[in-house]
């Protein structure tokens, strides 16, 4: 056995590894070496406690984590890991059910349904019941069924205001039994039910697995927690590792309180804290610690490191989102020129729609990038849907776009009817659009289907007639509205649908920016569509082996990067206001920010924007409350680079107003620029910033900017044409 690895452990890690048997909770902070501790603990059990590998159960949340532990353990012990019971909750439960299928009440050789398989069954049920899938959305029903199973509830034990939800759950379960299929949630629920109903099998496994290890314990749901309670019998040792400060999956069923109540639910719990961080510099950790300290009811932990202070944590308050993106990409290019790999740099954001402006900037500079764990903006399904409507409006012979839009969102035009249209089009050598104008074709359809086709014709006809009348932005808005896509997503009220709505809103802003950047275009709509196609394909094919990393913070969990740009730290964006209906949402959003900060190893930039182009128009923003929660001495503001980048010689960043005299500013303003109702000392009111006083102004007409000293938020520069200011007499 390789004993050197034990000697390399720090004091906190040694205590957690060398402890006695029994129930243990290891609070492992970000970058504190939890995988090393888990691996060494297993080696300790085998080497010092003479426990057989087959008597140890190690549960993880990803196969990657499980395989990494196996590989490390194999390197330490120099033995095969074949007999180890290491795997995810679902993987281990599948293994048990393959042995005890009869006792679990299922048949041998059962099939496991993936998410898409599950969704197809639910869609068939909705269709067979002739339900409107706008009201009984299959994905929403899928989420309901899975959430009930995650709580350990079958259809006869759950409650819902709409009885049809329960009926569909029942029918879905019956189909699964008839087809000898189980879904992912069932793997755990069936195992739990079998243990509850068969004391002998439960006794066997609780006796066999007297040592159970659990990674990422803060991500366990109700059913997983209860399963562990069942297995944790007398003389059993449950060793769990987690971090309550990194619990960020409440929206998908994880219960952060599981780790908080661990010592109350299990006997004689000993708690260890891993606080020494091996990832980040002192400056980064100080910012993270001070932010997360604002959360109440924490288990208590303070990260520290033996490394030097490192670079300051930089804060850039951009004038607008163009300024923000330009600043970040400039910095990235400087890092690359100095020899750093692009793949060592990550841009993190709270919501997917924020990637769009960065994609534009990176594409314009031919900087290779990768959207980690997601799609590029123009590759996202909801964006393709809107563009397909636009393509049909421009060219009704576009059969591919026709098929994408004809029943999207669902409007009662099934595959059978579409097949009829295809046959007619093929027979008469006409487009699918032309086929729906054929009376003989319509005679083959149901009256409901004909009504839906007529509605679709009206939508496309209306859009076609407006192409020459409306601006590109307005056309996109019209498509989103009359297609019913926003309404369709809005009814779902889940994380995915909210993200789709944000992306649709960002598409409007994208269209407006494209218009401003292509004023000389002879066919703006076609150029916009062509650009979308090129961005979706061309740059992906050019992606080299060293792309810049773009990702949501959720996707970044478990990763680390030498340089991190945490962007979009604007109030109203992060924390995400769409989640404020969820209990404890602000604490979880703060934990999410903490996770983002602790991804940075050497250098961290925090950025926000005073003005952001959203929903097709400019909106004013203030820095996120999370910025305000970090002590000033821990972050180093960067003076705005707007002046030199965008050629505005008069613009000065509000935080540095004192560097310029008011007289100097006025020297740059000619009498021709003065607007009669604006005067220094004029009291104003702003919707977000509240009351303030005008200090100065500069520019002319649409570019006129005013500097206002707000009572609560200090000095801000605002573009008057984009800002709704109330002038108080």
XYZ file of C-alpha atoms in Angstrom:
729
model
C 0.000 0.000 0.000
C 1.143 3.518 -0.842
C 1.383 5.187 2.592
C 2.839 8.449 1.256
C -0.615 9.730 0.459
C -1.567 9.540 4.145
C 1.518 11.551 5.106
C 0.538 14.280 2.613
C -2.785 14.884 4.356
C -3.189 18.078 6.374
C -4.162 17.946 10.051
C -7.894 18.368 9.419
C -7.848 15.691 6.718
C -5.943 13.277 8.967
C -8.549 13.652 11.712
C -11.333 12.921 9.212
C -9.511 9.901 7.751
C -8.163 8.326 10.955
C -11.300 8.658 13.058
C -13.027 5.698 14.692
C -15.960 3.817 13.195
C -19.421 5.315 13.579
C -21.515 8.062 12.000
C -19.378 10.917 10.699
C -20.152 14.169 8.929
C -17.300 15.796 7.032
C -18.019 19.401 6.098
C -15.721 19.796 3.126
C -15.323 23.315 1.791
C -14.704 24.064 -1.867
C -11.274 22.868 -3.004
C -10.500 21.245 0.354
C -9.599 17.811 -1.043
C -12.765 15.865 -0.239
C -12.116 13.206 -2.893
C -8.697 12.543 -1.375
C -10.265 12.235 2.081
C -12.987 9.848 0.883
C -10.475 7.694 -0.931
C -8.068 7.594 1.999
C -10.912 6.771 4.378
C -11.873 3.743 2.278
C -8.215 2.681 2.198
C -8.091 3.140 5.981
C -11.122 0.879 6.449
C -9.590 -1.844 4.292
C -6.005 -1.575 5.529
C -6.360 -0.802 9.243
C -9.850 -2.071 10.085
C -9.552 -5.183 7.918
C -12.896 -4.557 6.245
C -13.477 -6.373 2.979
C -13.926 -4.104 -0.065
C -17.203 -5.895 -0.846
C -18.555 -4.764 2.549
C -18.105 -1.077 1.774
C -20.777 0.888 -0.070
C -19.723 4.207 -1.617
C -22.448 6.415 -3.111
C -21.774 9.330 -5.445
C -23.854 11.568 -7.687
C -21.937 11.049 -10.915
C -20.244 8.088 -12.534
C -17.234 10.326 -13.071
C -16.804 10.827 -9.311
C -17.227 7.112 -8.668
C -14.657 6.129 -11.300
C -12.185 8.703 -10.002
C -12.435 7.251 -6.484
C -11.952 3.718 -7.817
C -8.856 4.721 -9.791
C -7.316 6.538 -6.844
C -8.036 3.635 -4.492
C -6.548 1.163 -6.918
C -3.386 3.268 -7.066
C -3.136 3.359 -3.252
C -3.939 -0.254 -2.440
C -2.494 -1.841 -5.572
C -5.552 -4.087 -5.834
C -8.385 -4.532 -8.299
C -11.512 -2.478 -7.625
C -13.813 -4.964 -9.317
C -15.555 -6.100 -6.119
C -16.190 -2.625 -4.774
C -19.769 -1.398 -4.467
C -18.995 2.092 -5.762
C -21.516 3.983 -7.847
C -24.371 6.449 -8.032
C -27.559 5.993 -6.019
C -29.319 4.896 -9.197
C -26.518 2.557 -10.250
C -26.322 0.790 -6.882
C -30.110 0.423 -6.656
C -30.180 -1.028 -10.169
C -27.568 -3.564 -9.061
C -29.710 -4.574 -6.071
C -32.897 -4.825 -8.158
C -31.165 -7.047 -10.715
C -30.591 -9.498 -7.867
C -33.943 -9.101 -6.076
C -36.330 -8.299 -8.920
C -38.886 -10.823 -7.706
C -38.963 -9.448 -4.164
C -39.298 -5.936 -5.592
C -42.456 -6.965 -7.435
C -41.059 -6.624 -10.941
C -39.968 -9.082 -13.628
C -36.497 -10.185 -14.576
C -34.667 -8.439 -17.403
C -36.505 -5.174 -16.810
C -35.740 -2.193 -19.031
C -34.632 1.174 -17.715
C -36.385 4.180 -19.218
C -34.315 7.252 -19.835
C -35.834 10.716 -19.654
C -36.889 10.740 -23.309
C -38.466 7.274 -23.062
C -40.426 8.430 -20.037
C -41.587 11.567 -21.822
C -42.794 9.595 -24.861
C -45.030 7.415 -22.666
C -46.525 10.466 -20.963
C -47.147 12.111 -24.343
C -49.025 9.003 -25.493
C -51.183 9.095 -22.356
C -52.020 12.773 -22.882
C -52.870 12.101 -26.523
C -54.993 9.019 -25.778
C -56.990 11.007 -23.224
C -57.449 13.776 -25.840
C -56.098 16.361 -23.423
C -54.868 19.778 -24.464
C -51.107 19.539 -23.994
C -50.968 23.303 -23.450
C -52.711 22.669 -20.121
C -51.347 19.176 -19.524
C -47.806 19.658 -20.685
C -45.986 16.290 -20.844
C -42.762 17.740 -19.420
C -44.631 19.263 -16.513
C -46.380 15.951 -15.874
C -43.017 14.206 -16.045
C -41.612 16.607 -13.462
C -44.634 16.023 -11.211
C -44.297 12.227 -11.365
C -40.551 12.300 -10.702
C -40.884 14.765 -7.825
C -43.501 12.553 -6.164
C -41.265 9.497 -6.513
C -38.310 11.460 -5.130
C -40.438 12.057 -2.048
C -41.277 8.331 -1.863
C -44.917 8.776 -2.933
C -46.862 6.541 -5.307
C -49.985 7.835 -7.027
C -52.265 6.618 -4.227
C -50.320 8.601 -1.612
C -49.768 11.932 -3.345
C -51.968 15.017 -3.520
C -52.638 17.485 -6.293
C -55.372 20.020 -6.896
C -55.865 18.569 -10.359
C -56.970 14.935 -10.024
C -55.968 14.284 -13.636
C -52.308 14.593 -12.635
C -52.750 11.680 -10.240
C -54.736 9.671 -12.816
C -51.975 10.154 -15.390
C -49.369 9.157 -12.794
C -51.388 5.971 -12.148
C -51.722 5.143 -15.850
C -48.017 5.827 -16.391
C -47.118 3.426 -13.570
C -49.419 0.757 -15.026
C -47.776 1.066 -18.446
C -44.355 0.702 -16.841
C -45.438 -2.500 -15.102
C -47.054 -3.886 -18.260
C -43.916 -3.248 -20.305
C -41.534 -4.406 -17.530
C -39.898 -0.982 -17.418
C -38.627 1.231 -14.623
C -37.535 4.863 -14.756
C -34.613 6.423 -12.878
C -36.703 7.543 -9.913
C -38.213 4.059 -9.710
C -34.797 2.479 -9.276
C -34.479 4.105 -5.855
C -38.168 3.964 -4.916
C -38.519 0.248 -5.724
C -35.409 -0.509 -3.666
C -36.727 1.543 -0.768
C -40.160 -0.123 -0.924
C -38.562 -3.564 -1.048
C -36.484 -2.808 2.043
C -39.577 -1.513 3.826
C -41.595 -4.626 2.961
C -38.908 -7.285 3.308
C -37.071 -7.213 6.602
C -34.822 -10.137 5.654
C -33.386 -8.403 2.589
C -32.999 -5.172 4.520
C -31.202 -7.059 7.288
C -28.871 -8.659 4.757
C -27.775 -5.362 3.179
C -27.579 -3.393 6.418
C -25.380 -6.186 7.825
C -23.281 -6.398 4.702
C -22.789 -2.665 4.306
C -21.864 -1.661 7.807
C -19.693 1.048 6.265
C -21.482 3.419 3.903
C -19.789 6.439 2.299
C -21.732 9.265 0.640
C -20.270 12.061 -1.466
C -22.016 15.448 -2.077
C -24.442 14.723 0.739
C -25.994 18.209 0.444
C -27.501 17.113 -2.900
C -29.512 14.179 -1.519
C -33.283 14.276 -1.851
C -35.922 13.010 0.582
C -36.012 9.435 -0.717
C -32.213 9.035 -0.818
C -31.994 10.324 2.735
C -34.678 7.885 3.916
C -32.941 5.008 2.130
C -29.769 5.741 4.090
C -31.764 5.832 7.332
C -33.132 2.357 6.565
C -29.669 0.924 5.970
C -28.121 2.609 8.995
C -28.890 -0.011 11.635
C -27.104 -0.796 14.875
C -23.296 -0.830 14.690
C -23.349 0.707 11.207
C -21.030 3.527 10.156
C -22.368 6.216 7.847
C -19.611 8.503 6.592
C -20.968 11.467 4.604
C -19.086 14.306 2.960
C -20.728 17.509 1.836
C -20.911 21.266 2.008
C -24.077 23.084 3.007
C -22.620 26.223 1.394
C -22.655 24.498 -2.005
C -26.250 23.289 -1.962
C -27.563 24.768 -5.238
C -30.002 22.189 -6.573
C -33.099 22.848 -4.480
C -35.099 23.437 -7.677
C -34.621 19.806 -8.683
C -35.409 18.167 -5.355
C -32.170 18.340 -3.365
C -32.766 19.158 0.309
C -30.001 21.245 1.855
C -31.533 20.600 5.269
C -30.459 16.938 5.013
C -26.886 17.873 5.848
C -28.006 20.346 8.527
C -30.108 17.749 10.333
C -27.730 14.836 9.888
C -26.630 14.846 13.521
C -30.269 14.932 14.630
C -31.383 12.027 12.435
C -28.441 9.726 13.139
C -26.890 8.595 16.422
C -23.633 9.828 17.943
C -22.499 11.905 14.983
C -18.960 13.275 14.990
C -18.380 16.340 12.787
C -15.139 17.254 10.997
C -14.415 20.393 9.023
C -12.114 20.606 6.016
C -11.335 24.311 5.733
C -7.907 24.410 4.129
C -8.395 25.222 0.468
C -5.947 23.977 -2.182
C -7.526 25.785 -5.122
C -7.817 29.508 -4.590
C -5.721 32.398 -3.306
C -6.346 34.147 0.013
C -7.971 37.156 -1.651
C -10.501 34.994 -3.470
C -11.321 33.023 -0.325
C -11.789 36.189 1.729
C -14.416 37.377 -0.759
C -16.153 33.984 -0.734
C -16.140 33.732 3.073
C -17.539 37.212 3.598
C -20.316 36.651 1.090
C -21.519 33.285 2.370
C -21.383 34.534 5.959
C -24.556 36.510 5.158
C -26.523 33.245 4.993
C -28.206 32.251 8.225
C -28.404 28.788 9.731
C -25.072 27.607 8.303
C -23.096 24.729 9.765
C -20.092 27.047 10.074
C -16.881 26.915 8.081
C -14.188 29.383 7.036
C -11.924 28.573 4.108
C -8.222 29.434 4.299
C -5.086 28.652 2.356
C -1.327 28.535 2.811
C -0.765 30.212 -0.545
C -0.024 33.913 -0.939
C -2.599 36.688 -1.141
C -2.578 36.464 -4.912
C -4.061 38.960 -7.304
C -6.751 41.319 -6.049
C -10.357 40.407 -6.757
C -11.256 42.929 -9.445
C -14.623 44.622 -9.829
C -15.628 46.275 -13.083
C -18.844 48.318 -13.171
C -19.440 48.683 -16.891
C -21.290 51.527 -18.524
C -23.384 49.064 -20.579
C -23.298 45.411 -21.687
C -21.218 46.282 -24.772
C -18.639 47.793 -22.466
C -18.800 44.751 -20.170
C -18.232 42.260 -23.002
C -15.503 44.316 -24.639
C -13.669 44.712 -21.341
C -13.763 40.968 -20.619
C -12.683 39.859 -24.091
C -9.871 42.450 -24.056
C -8.620 40.999 -20.775
C -8.874 37.463 -22.126
C -6.804 38.368 -25.170
C -4.188 39.916 -22.870
C -4.024 36.695 -20.840
C -3.641 34.621 -24.025
C -0.922 36.942 -25.373
C 0.971 36.438 -22.109
C 0.996 32.664 -22.718
C -2.126 31.446 -20.910
C -4.338 28.821 -22.554
C -7.847 29.962 -23.440
C -9.251 26.778 -21.879
C -7.860 27.948 -18.516
C -10.248 30.889 -18.606
C -13.980 30.720 -17.905
C -16.834 33.191 -18.259
C -19.591 32.308 -15.786
C -23.135 33.656 -15.737
C -26.361 33.044 -13.801
C -28.672 32.676 -16.797
C -28.147 31.236 -20.265
C -29.381 34.313 -22.129
C -26.336 36.286 -20.945
C -24.085 34.192 -23.185
C -25.498 35.798 -26.335
C -23.679 39.124 -26.128
C -20.401 37.345 -25.383
C -20.898 35.043 -28.353
C -21.318 38.073 -30.607
C -18.126 39.661 -29.291
C -16.088 36.455 -29.491
C -17.301 35.625 -32.982
C -16.490 39.129 -34.206
C -12.913 38.675 -32.970
C -12.626 35.019 -34.145
C -11.968 33.794 -30.605
C -12.731 30.042 -30.293
C -15.093 29.227 -27.459
C -17.178 26.401 -26.075
C -20.545 26.525 -24.329
C -20.003 23.978 -21.566
C -23.039 21.865 -20.734
C -25.321 23.689 -23.158
C -25.930 24.961 -26.667
C -24.785 28.060 -28.443
C -27.457 30.705 -28.602
C -28.635 30.045 -32.161
C -28.559 26.294 -31.529
C -31.120 26.463 -28.700
C -34.463 24.893 -29.572
C -36.623 27.885 -28.682
C -34.441 30.195 -30.803
C -34.619 27.786 -33.745
C -38.407 27.725 -33.332
C -38.758 31.502 -33.705
C -36.334 31.636 -36.623
C -38.249 28.816 -38.327
C -41.409 30.949 -38.170
C -39.482 33.814 -39.704
C -38.121 31.572 -42.464
C -41.601 30.326 -43.370
C -42.878 33.907 -43.460
C -40.020 34.861 -45.797
C -40.210 31.694 -47.870
C -43.373 29.616 -47.536
C -41.717 26.867 -49.615
C -39.275 26.151 -46.773
C -40.675 22.704 -45.893
C -38.165 22.064 -43.107
C -39.174 25.219 -41.237
C -42.830 24.502 -42.003
C -42.601 21.115 -40.284
C -40.845 22.655 -37.283
C -43.563 25.267 -36.791
C -46.820 23.607 -37.890
C -47.470 22.100 -34.458
C -45.058 24.097 -32.319
C -46.323 24.977 -29.812
C -48.819 22.080 -29.888
C -52.019 23.077 -31.612
C -53.626 19.682 -32.328
C -51.970 18.857 -35.646
C -50.676 15.328 -35.212
C -48.124 13.290 -37.116
C -50.892 11.496 -39.046
C -52.166 14.795 -40.478
C -48.637 15.943 -41.310
C -48.063 12.653 -43.159
C -51.144 13.402 -45.275
C -49.697 16.809 -46.125
C -46.403 15.210 -47.129
C -48.162 12.743 -49.433
C -50.194 15.485 -51.107
C -47.102 17.653 -51.537
C -45.148 14.768 -53.018
C -47.971 13.747 -55.359
C -48.585 17.228 -56.751
C -44.949 18.386 -56.500
C -45.867 21.336 -54.335
C -44.672 22.690 -50.993
C -46.240 21.700 -47.689
C -47.532 25.263 -47.386
C -49.348 24.905 -50.695
C -50.763 21.538 -49.624
C -52.712 23.084 -46.711
C -54.504 25.347 -49.203
C -55.746 22.322 -51.133
C -59.444 21.673 -50.410
C -59.084 17.968 -51.178
C -56.343 17.768 -48.560
C -58.467 19.429 -45.913
C -61.327 17.015 -46.592
C -59.098 14.225 -45.254
C -58.628 16.002 -41.911
C -60.776 16.247 -38.812
C -62.645 19.494 -38.229
C -60.394 20.260 -35.258
C -57.287 19.761 -37.355
C -58.686 21.954 -40.167
C -59.379 24.687 -37.610
C -55.790 24.452 -36.338
C -54.416 24.561 -39.893
C -56.491 27.659 -40.637
C -55.131 29.268 -37.484
C -51.577 28.451 -38.604
C -52.268 29.922 -42.050
C -53.471 33.120 -40.409
C -50.316 33.329 -38.298
C -47.973 32.896 -41.255
C -50.092 35.126 -43.498
C -50.068 37.873 -40.888
C -46.299 37.634 -40.495
C -45.705 37.685 -44.242
C -47.776 40.829 -44.653
C -45.858 42.574 -41.887
C -42.350 41.822 -43.175
C -42.124 45.068 -45.099
C -43.906 47.169 -42.484
C -42.171 46.330 -39.213
C -38.612 46.565 -37.987
C -36.713 43.300 -37.510
C -37.047 43.581 -33.731
C -40.792 44.111 -34.019
C -41.190 41.122 -36.340
C -39.397 38.886 -33.816
C -41.631 40.226 -31.040
C -44.687 39.547 -33.212
C -43.595 35.958 -33.889
C -43.008 35.261 -30.210
C -46.426 36.702 -29.398
C -48.759 35.266 -32.032
C -47.026 31.879 -32.260
C -47.970 31.269 -28.629
C -44.435 30.204 -27.648
C -44.126 32.559 -24.661
C -47.564 31.605 -23.353
C -46.681 27.939 -23.819
C -43.470 28.220 -21.781
C -44.995 30.571 -19.231
C -47.550 27.974 -18.128
C -44.842 25.541 -17.054
C -43.243 27.696 -14.340
C -40.075 25.617 -14.074
C -36.378 26.442 -14.342
C -36.095 25.251 -17.955
C -39.111 27.184 -19.219
C -38.022 30.379 -17.463
C -34.637 30.073 -19.138
C -36.339 29.635 -22.535
C -38.398 32.793 -22.018
C -35.234 34.716 -21.122
C -33.608 33.434 -24.318
C -36.591 34.546 -26.424
C -36.367 38.008 -24.857
C -32.663 38.082 -25.606
C -33.406 37.214 -29.260
C -35.372 40.467 -29.510
C -32.333 42.373 -28.236
C -30.098 40.436 -30.631
C -32.301 41.468 -33.555
C -32.136 45.103 -32.503
C -28.335 45.031 -32.179
C -28.050 43.328 -35.553
C -30.131 46.118 -37.105
C -27.877 48.829 -35.641
C -24.748 47.028 -36.841
C -26.039 46.420 -40.370
C -27.655 49.700 -41.396
C -26.342 49.274 -44.942
C -27.980 45.864 -45.426
C -30.126 45.528 -48.538
C -32.123 42.631 -47.074
C -31.851 42.810 -43.296
C -34.131 39.860 -42.523
C -32.315 37.481 -44.868
C -28.931 38.664 -43.599
C -30.110 38.045 -40.023
C -31.239 34.512 -40.876
C -28.021 33.775 -42.750
C -25.960 35.060 -39.823
C -27.865 32.804 -37.432
C -27.139 29.774 -39.624
C -23.465 30.636 -39.898
C -23.079 31.126 -36.154
C -24.835 27.848 -35.411
C -22.530 25.847 -37.658
C -19.442 27.603 -38.897
C -17.807 28.546 -35.646
C -18.563 25.207 -34.053
C -16.684 23.493 -36.852
C -13.756 25.873 -36.379
C -13.522 25.198 -32.680
C -9.922 24.331 -31.928
C -8.386 22.331 -29.117
C -8.049 25.366 -26.866
C -11.437 27.077 -26.621
C -12.494 29.655 -24.082
C -15.020 28.199 -21.603
C -18.519 29.724 -21.291
C -21.016 28.210 -18.870
C -23.738 28.769 -16.327
C -22.677 28.609 -12.701
C -24.644 25.384 -12.236
C -22.605 23.798 -15.035
C -19.375 24.985 -13.400
C -20.000 23.063 -10.157
C -17.020 20.792 -9.489
C -14.750 22.590 -11.987
C -11.893 25.044 -11.486
C -10.085 27.583 -13.657
C -7.012 29.784 -13.164
C -9.006 32.807 -14.350
C -12.737 33.345 -13.865
C -14.975 36.187 -15.032
C -18.226 36.198 -13.051
C -20.528 38.378 -15.129
C -24.011 39.840 -14.991
C -23.852 40.727 -11.299
C -26.795 43.077 -11.675
C -29.734 43.313 -9.289
C -32.659 41.762 -11.140
C -30.407 39.255 -12.915
C -28.392 37.734 -10.080
C -30.105 36.961 -7.767
C -32.578 35.689 -10.327
C -35.978 37.301 -9.647
C -37.811 34.434 -11.357
C -37.032 32.173 -8.416
C -38.201 34.419 -5.582
C -41.345 32.340 -5.134
C -39.219 29.421 -3.921
C -38.688 29.282 -0.132
C -35.103 30.107 0.765
C -34.370 31.280 -2.784
C -32.106 34.169 -1.738
C -29.909 31.902 0.379
C -29.601 29.435 -2.481
C -28.776 32.234 -4.940
C -26.071 33.440 -2.536
C -24.704 29.883 -2.328
C -24.667 29.838 -6.117
C -22.603 33.028 -6.142
C -20.275 31.440 -3.573
C -19.829 28.402 -5.831
C -18.989 30.698 -8.757
C -16.371 32.627 -6.779
C -14.690 29.448 -5.541
C -14.187 28.180 -9.103
C -11.362 30.728 -9.475
C -7.841 29.608 -8.666
C -5.645 32.656 -9.308
C -7.606 35.577 -10.696
C -11.242 36.594 -10.319
C -13.114 39.396 -12.074
C -16.600 40.439 -10.952
C -18.531 42.492 -13.502
C -21.867 44.241 -13.744
C -23.448 46.750 -16.100
C -25.280 50.013 -15.361
C -27.262 49.626 -18.561
C -28.202 46.424 -20.319
C -30.009 45.921 -23.596
C -32.852 43.521 -22.768
C -36.225 42.732 -24.269
C -35.372 44.937 -27.232
C -34.728 48.094 -25.210
C -32.212 49.524 -22.756
C -32.793 49.059 -19.039
C -30.943 50.575 -16.112
C -29.433 48.316 -13.484
C -27.659 48.628 -10.179
C -24.952 46.258 -8.943
C -26.186 43.033 -7.358
C -26.749 43.041 -3.619
C -24.053 40.341 -3.534
C -21.481 42.966 -4.558
C -22.693 45.196 -1.743
C -22.281 42.338 0.729
C -18.546 42.105 0.035
C -16.455 44.557 2.108
C -14.976 47.323 -0.056
C -11.443 46.585 1.067
C -11.646 43.061 -0.441
C -12.305 44.123 -4.023
C -10.341 46.421 -6.289
C -12.502 48.559 -8.595
C -11.265 49.012 -12.127
C -11.829 52.384 -13.708
C -14.142 52.190 -16.651
C -12.513 51.772 -20.025
C -15.619 53.032 -21.835
C -13.966 56.314 -22.746
C -11.073 54.819 -24.662
C -13.032 51.957 -26.175
C -16.094 53.764 -27.382
C -14.661 57.181 -28.089
C -16.723 59.082 -25.549
C -14.323 61.682 -24.286
C -16.783 63.113 -21.838
C -17.772 59.896 -20.048
C -16.370 59.293 -16.581
C -17.181 56.386 -14.335
C -19.347 57.407 -11.414
C -17.143 55.951 -8.714
C -14.305 58.163 -9.867
C -16.235 61.388 -10.304
C -14.035 63.239 -7.827
C -11.082 62.977 -10.207
C -12.759 65.515 -12.488
C -13.966 68.987 -11.624
C -17.445 70.055 -12.592
C -15.929 73.054 -14.402
C -13.847 70.762 -16.611
C -16.921 68.826 -17.608
C -18.833 71.978 -18.446
C -15.971 73.237 -20.586
C -16.709 70.359 -22.952
C -20.387 71.239 -23.277
C -21.271 73.900 -25.813
C -24.289 76.091 -25.312
C -25.926 74.324 -28.249
C -26.062 71.124 -26.230
C -27.919 72.516 -23.240
C -31.489 71.252 -22.872
C -33.664 73.950 -21.250
C -35.264 71.742 -18.565
C -32.000 70.238 -17.358
C -30.081 72.170 -14.758
C -27.484 71.377 -12.145
C -29.238 70.861 -8.833
C -32.448 69.642 -10.502
C -34.142 67.019 -8.323
C -35.180 63.829 -10.129
C -36.716 60.451 -9.411
C -35.759 57.147 -11.047
C -37.828 53.955 -10.951
C -34.970 51.814 -9.571
C -32.487 54.289 -8.097
C -35.016 56.523 -6.351
C -34.480 60.233 -5.612
C -31.387 62.106 -6.685
C -29.896 65.421 -7.817
C -28.376 66.255 -11.225
C -24.666 67.068 -10.877
C -23.748 67.547 -14.526
C -24.659 66.609 -18.075
C -22.883 66.075 -21.390
C -23.612 65.172 -25.012
C -26.455 66.182 -27.258
C -29.844 64.880 -28.416
C -30.030 61.047 -28.228
C -26.537 60.851 -26.675
C -27.284 63.269 -23.861
C -26.047 61.892 -20.542
C -26.772 63.184 -17.068
C -24.839 62.499 -13.914
C -27.134 62.053 -10.930
C -26.200 61.702 -7.283
C -28.818 59.274 -5.914
C -29.574 59.231 -2.210
C -29.173 55.466 -1.889
C -26.918 54.449 -4.777
C -24.523 57.334 -5.179
C -23.375 58.878 -8.468
C -24.567 57.361 -11.751
C -24.282 58.382 -15.391
C -27.515 57.780 -17.346
C -28.355 58.155 -21.030
C -31.435 60.358 -21.002
C -33.071 58.821 -24.104
C -32.970 55.361 -22.482
C -33.856 56.446 -18.964
C -37.231 57.399 -17.581
C -36.404 60.233 -15.206
C -39.113 62.169 -13.414
C -38.117 65.822 -13.010
C -39.278 67.200 -9.674
C -40.026 70.930 -9.482
